PDB file of C-alpha atoms in Angstrom:
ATOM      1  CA  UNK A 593      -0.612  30.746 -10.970  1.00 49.00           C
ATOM      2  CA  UNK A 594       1.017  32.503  -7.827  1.00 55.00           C
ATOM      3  CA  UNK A 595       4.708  30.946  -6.927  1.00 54.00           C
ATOM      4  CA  UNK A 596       3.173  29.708  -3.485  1.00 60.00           C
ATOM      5  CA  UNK A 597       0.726  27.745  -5.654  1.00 60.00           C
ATOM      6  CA  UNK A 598       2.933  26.024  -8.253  1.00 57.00           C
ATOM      7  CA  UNK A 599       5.632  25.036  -5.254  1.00 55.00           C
ATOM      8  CA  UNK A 600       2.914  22.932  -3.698  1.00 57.00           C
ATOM      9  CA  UNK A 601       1.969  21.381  -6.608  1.00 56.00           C
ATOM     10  CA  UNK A 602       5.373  20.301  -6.822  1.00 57.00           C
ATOM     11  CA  UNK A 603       5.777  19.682  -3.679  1.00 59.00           C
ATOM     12  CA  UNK A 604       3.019  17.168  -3.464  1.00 67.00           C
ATOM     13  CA  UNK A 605       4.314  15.289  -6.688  1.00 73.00           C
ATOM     14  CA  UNK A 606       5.573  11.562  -6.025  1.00 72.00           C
ATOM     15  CA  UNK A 607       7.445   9.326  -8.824  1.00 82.00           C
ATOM     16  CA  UNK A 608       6.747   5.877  -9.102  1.00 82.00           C
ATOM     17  CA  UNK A 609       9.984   5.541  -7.856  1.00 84.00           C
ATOM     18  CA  UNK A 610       9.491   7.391  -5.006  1.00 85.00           C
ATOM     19  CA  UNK A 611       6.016   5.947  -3.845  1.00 82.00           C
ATOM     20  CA  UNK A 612       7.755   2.140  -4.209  1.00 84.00           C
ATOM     21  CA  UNK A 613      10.513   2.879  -1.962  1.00 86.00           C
ATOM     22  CA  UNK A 614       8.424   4.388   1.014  1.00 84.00           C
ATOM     23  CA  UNK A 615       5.805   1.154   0.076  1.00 84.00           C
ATOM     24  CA  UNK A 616       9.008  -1.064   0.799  1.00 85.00           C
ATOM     25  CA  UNK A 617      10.278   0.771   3.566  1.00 86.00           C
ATOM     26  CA  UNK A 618       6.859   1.154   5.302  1.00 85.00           C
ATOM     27  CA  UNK A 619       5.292  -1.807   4.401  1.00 83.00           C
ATOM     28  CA  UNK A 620       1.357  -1.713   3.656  1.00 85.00           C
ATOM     29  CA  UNK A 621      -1.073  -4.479   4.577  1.00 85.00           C
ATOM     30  CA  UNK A 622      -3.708  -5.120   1.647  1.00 89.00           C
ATOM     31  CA  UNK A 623      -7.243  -6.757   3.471  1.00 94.00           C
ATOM     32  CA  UNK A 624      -9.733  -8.488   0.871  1.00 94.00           C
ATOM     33  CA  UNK A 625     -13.214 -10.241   1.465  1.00 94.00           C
ATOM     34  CA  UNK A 626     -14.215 -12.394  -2.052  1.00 93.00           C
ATOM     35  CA  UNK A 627     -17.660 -14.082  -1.887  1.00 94.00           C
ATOM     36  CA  UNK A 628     -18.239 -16.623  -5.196  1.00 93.00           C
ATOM     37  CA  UNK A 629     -22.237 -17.094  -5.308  1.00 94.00           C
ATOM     38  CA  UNK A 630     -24.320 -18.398  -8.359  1.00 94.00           C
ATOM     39  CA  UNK A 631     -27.783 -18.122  -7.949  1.00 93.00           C
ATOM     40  CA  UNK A 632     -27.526 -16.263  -4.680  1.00 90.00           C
ATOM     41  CA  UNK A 633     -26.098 -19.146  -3.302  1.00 92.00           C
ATOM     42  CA  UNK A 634     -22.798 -18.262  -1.646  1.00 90.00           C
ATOM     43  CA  UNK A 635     -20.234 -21.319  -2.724  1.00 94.00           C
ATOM     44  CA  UNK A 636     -16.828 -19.622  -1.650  1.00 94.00           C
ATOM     45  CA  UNK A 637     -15.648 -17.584   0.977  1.00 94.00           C
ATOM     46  CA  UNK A 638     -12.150 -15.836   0.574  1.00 93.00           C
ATOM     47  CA  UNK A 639     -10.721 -13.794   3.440  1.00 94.00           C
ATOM     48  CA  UNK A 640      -7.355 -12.311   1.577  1.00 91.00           C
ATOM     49  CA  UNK A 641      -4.468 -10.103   3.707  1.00 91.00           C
ATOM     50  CA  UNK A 642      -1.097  -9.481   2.586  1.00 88.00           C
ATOM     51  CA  UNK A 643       1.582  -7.681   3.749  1.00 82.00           C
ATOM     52  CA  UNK A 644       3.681  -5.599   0.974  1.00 85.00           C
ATOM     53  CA  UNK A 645       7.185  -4.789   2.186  1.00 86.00           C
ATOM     54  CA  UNK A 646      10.541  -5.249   1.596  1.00 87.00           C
ATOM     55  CA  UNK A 647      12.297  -8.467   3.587  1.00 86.00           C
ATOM     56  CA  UNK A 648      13.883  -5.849   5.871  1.00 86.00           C
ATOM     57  CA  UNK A 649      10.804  -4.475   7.018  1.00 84.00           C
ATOM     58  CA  UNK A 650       9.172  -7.801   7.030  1.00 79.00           C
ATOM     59  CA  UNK A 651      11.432  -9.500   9.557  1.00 83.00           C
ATOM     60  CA  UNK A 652      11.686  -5.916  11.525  1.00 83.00           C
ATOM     61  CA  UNK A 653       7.485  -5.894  11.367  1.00 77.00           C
ATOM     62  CA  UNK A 654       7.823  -9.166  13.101  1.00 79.00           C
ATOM     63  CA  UNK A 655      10.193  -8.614  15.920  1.00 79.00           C
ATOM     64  CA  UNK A 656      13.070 -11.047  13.978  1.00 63.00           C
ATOM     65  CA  UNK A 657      15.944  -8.559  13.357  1.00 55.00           C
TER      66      UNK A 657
END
């Protein structure tokens, strides 16, 4: 493995840690579609979204700092 190689590799490595604070300083919006059916019969429709962020970024998201 040339230096050049193993730099990147390290380079591109992200702790938990890491990933969580850019999540909360970012924010991510998580978009889900559930259908419940039994016999092909569709009984429930769920459209899901949520917005992952810290309060911070929540309230700045929004226009309300």
């Amino acid at each position: 493995m040339s230096m050049n190689t193993q730099y990147e590799d390290e380079q591109q490595q992200v702790s938990l840690c890491e990933a969580l604070d850019r999540l909360l300083n970012k924010g991510a919006v998580v978009v889900a579609d559930v259908t419940i059916s039994v016999a092909n019969i569709d009984l429930i429709y769920l459209s899901l979204q949520a917005l992952v962020a810290s309060v911070e970024t929540g309230k700045r998201l929004r226009g309300r700092e």
